[in-house]
Amino acid sequence: MKRSSTIFLQIVIVLIGIGALALMLWEPQIEAETRMPRPLRSIFKDPFLAYAYIASIPFFVALYQAIQSVGVRRQDTTFSQATVRALRTIKYCAIAIIGFVAVSVIFMMFGDRDDRPAGIFMRILITFPSLVIATAAAMF
């Protein structure tokens, strides 16, 4: 792989991480406008929001491992021990994300009945790519 390609992939991974982090920091303000006047208090009053922050940890760990894996690839050691370890960690992170999504159904059961179809669709949108990534990491 060319050096420019690996740098480009690392930049794309970092931009995905920055976008996800920005969305996570912006969401309490959106929710606070509809519910509470102070955004910081909405984090502590809404258990689902705290759960979403905890559940995002495997996502960011997987992004970090992907950056490390691409960096190792730049050194032309494709299937080294570090790459195999990174892929294993990415697989476990994808499985953890699926687990967090499955547990989040509890929040959906106690929530508003009108929000359930949208909640199920969002969970499918999160679970399917995680399943694909876990399968791909297991294959390599």
Short mmCIF file of C-alpha atoms in Angstrom, two decimals:
data_model
loop_
_atom_site.label_atom_id
_atom_site.label_comp_id
_atom_site.label_asym_id
_atom_site.label_seq_id
_atom_site.Cartn_x
_atom_site.Cartn_y
_atom_site.Cartn_z
CA MET A 1 0.00 0.00 0.00
CA LYS A 2 1.26 3.45 -0.80
CA ARG A 3 2.15 5.82 1.97
CA SER A 4 -0.35 8.41 0.70
CA SER A 5 -3.18 5.84 0.75
CA THR A 6 -2.51 4.87 4.35
CA ILE A 7 -2.30 8.50 5.43
CA PHE A 8 -5.59 9.18 3.63
CA LEU A 9 -7.25 6.22 5.41
CA GLN A 10 -5.97 7.43 8.77
CA ILE A 11 -7.31 10.93 8.09
CA VAL A 12 -10.71 9.50 7.13
CA ILE A 13 -10.81 7.43 10.33
CA VAL A 14 -9.91 10.48 12.42
CA LEU A 15 -12.60 12.55 10.68
CA ILE A 16 -15.18 9.84 11.42
CA GLY A 17 -14.16 9.95 15.08
CA ILE A 18 -14.32 13.75 15.22
CA GLY A 19 -17.76 13.71 13.58
CA ALA A 20 -19.08 11.13 16.04
CA LEU A 21 -17.65 13.04 18.99
CA ALA A 22 -19.12 16.32 17.75
CA LEU A 23 -22.53 14.68 17.36
CA MET A 24 -22.33 13.25 20.86
CA LEU A 25 -21.45 16.64 22.32
CA TRP A 26 -24.17 18.41 20.33
CA GLU A 27 -27.02 15.99 21.15
CA PRO A 28 -27.54 17.04 24.80
CA GLN A 29 -28.05 20.61 23.66
CA ILE A 30 -30.74 19.51 21.22
CA GLU A 31 -32.43 17.47 23.91
CA ALA A 32 -32.06 20.28 26.44
CA GLU A 33 -33.88 22.69 24.16
CA THR A 34 -36.90 20.41 24.16
CA ARG A 35 -36.81 19.35 27.81
CA MET A 36 -34.55 21.34 30.12
CA PRO A 37 -33.06 24.81 30.13
CA ARG A 38 -29.52 23.65 31.07
CA PRO A 39 -27.77 21.19 28.73
CA LEU A 40 -25.30 19.84 31.30
CA ARG A 41 -28.07 18.78 33.64
CA SER A 42 -29.74 16.79 30.85
CA ILE A 43 -26.79 14.41 30.90
CA PHE A 44 -27.39 13.57 34.54
CA LYS A 45 -31.20 13.51 34.34
CA ASP A 46 -31.45 11.21 31.31
CA PRO A 47 -30.10 7.70 31.94
CA PHE A 48 -30.31 6.83 28.23
CA LEU A 49 -27.89 9.63 27.39
CA ALA A 50 -25.40 8.41 29.98
CA TYR A 51 -25.83 4.88 28.61
CA ALA A 52 -25.17 6.12 25.07
CA TYR A 53 -21.92 7.74 26.21
CA ILE A 54 -20.78 4.55 27.91
CA ALA A 55 -21.81 2.46 24.91
CA SER A 56 -19.76 4.67 22.58
CA ILE A 57 -16.49 3.66 24.24
CA PRO A 58 -16.12 0.47 22.13
CA PHE A 59 -16.70 2.53 18.98
CA PHE A 60 -13.82 4.87 19.77
CA VAL A 61 -11.58 1.99 20.83
CA ALA A 62 -12.28 0.31 17.49
CA LEU A 63 -11.45 3.54 15.64
CA TYR A 64 -8.16 3.80 17.52
CA GLN A 65 -7.32 0.19 16.68
CA ALA A 66 -8.16 0.84 13.02
CA ILE A 67 -5.74 3.78 12.96
CA GLN A 68 -3.07 1.59 14.54
CA SER A 69 -3.74 -1.20 12.04
CA VAL A 70 -3.42 1.13 9.07
CA GLY A 71 -0.22 2.54 10.57
CA VAL A 72 1.24 -0.95 10.83
CA ARG A 73 0.19 -1.59 7.23
CA ARG A 74 2.22 1.44 6.17
CA GLN A 75 5.33 -0.41 7.37
CA ASP A 76 4.52 -3.33 5.00
CA THR A 77 3.87 -5.79 7.82
CA THR A 78 0.32 -6.70 6.94
CA PHE A 79 -0.32 -9.77 9.07
CA SER A 80 1.95 -9.04 11.98
CA GLN A 81 1.03 -9.80 15.57
CA ALA A 82 -0.01 -6.16 16.12
CA THR A 83 -2.43 -6.25 13.17
CA VAL A 84 -3.97 -9.52 14.30
CA ARG A 85 -4.38 -8.14 17.82
CA ALA A 86 -5.96 -4.94 16.45
CA LEU A 87 -8.42 -6.93 14.31
CA ARG A 88 -9.33 -9.10 17.30
CA THR A 89 -9.96 -5.97 19.38
CA ILE A 90 -12.08 -4.48 16.59
CA LYS A 91 -14.11 -7.70 16.46
CA TYR A 92 -14.71 -7.64 20.21
CA CYS A 93 -15.65 -3.94 20.07
CA ALA A 94 -18.20 -4.64 17.32
CA ILE A 95 -19.67 -7.46 19.40
CA ALA A 96 -19.79 -5.14 22.44
CA ILE A 97 -21.62 -2.51 20.39
CA ILE A 98 -24.19 -5.14 19.38
CA GLY A 99 -24.56 -6.09 23.03
CA PHE A 100 -25.06 -2.48 24.10
CA VAL A 101 -27.70 -2.05 21.40
CA ALA A 102 -29.47 -5.20 22.57
CA VAL A 103 -29.51 -3.97 26.18
CA SER A 104 -30.81 -0.57 25.05
CA VAL A 105 -34.09 -2.25 24.19
CA ILE A 106 -34.86 -1.97 27.92
CA PHE A 107 -34.89 1.82 27.57
CA MET A 108 -37.14 1.51 24.56
CA MET A 109 -39.64 -0.66 26.44
CA PHE A 110 -40.11 1.98 29.13
CA GLY A 111 -40.19 4.87 26.68
CA ASP A 112 -42.92 6.42 24.59
CA ARG A 113 -44.88 3.98 22.41
CA ASP A 114 -44.72 6.36 19.46
CA ASP A 115 -40.92 6.30 19.46
CA ARG A 116 -40.59 2.52 19.25
CA PRO A 117 -40.61 2.08 15.44
CA ALA A 118 -37.95 4.75 15.01
CA GLY A 119 -35.95 3.24 17.86
CA ILE A 120 -36.04 -0.20 16.29
CA PHE A 121 -34.92 1.24 12.95
CA MET A 122 -32.02 3.09 14.59
CA ARG A 123 -30.95 -0.08 16.37
CA ILE A 124 -30.95 -1.96 13.07
CA LEU A 125 -28.85 0.81 11.51
CA ILE A 126 -26.29 0.40 14.27
CA THR A 127 -26.36 -3.40 14.56
CA PHE A 128 -26.01 -4.30 10.88
CA PRO A 129 -22.71 -2.46 10.22
CA SER A 130 -21.34 -3.72 13.54
CA LEU A 131 -22.19 -7.26 12.50
CA VAL A 132 -20.49 -6.77 9.12
CA ILE A 133 -17.37 -5.35 10.78
CA ALA A 134 -17.22 -8.17 13.33
CA THR A 135 -17.54 -10.74 10.55
CA ALA A 136 -14.89 -9.07 8.41
CA ALA A 137 -12.48 -8.80 11.33
CA ALA A 138 -13.02 -12.47 12.16
CA MET A 139 -12.37 -13.45 8.53
CA PHE A 140 -9.01 -11.67 8.41
#
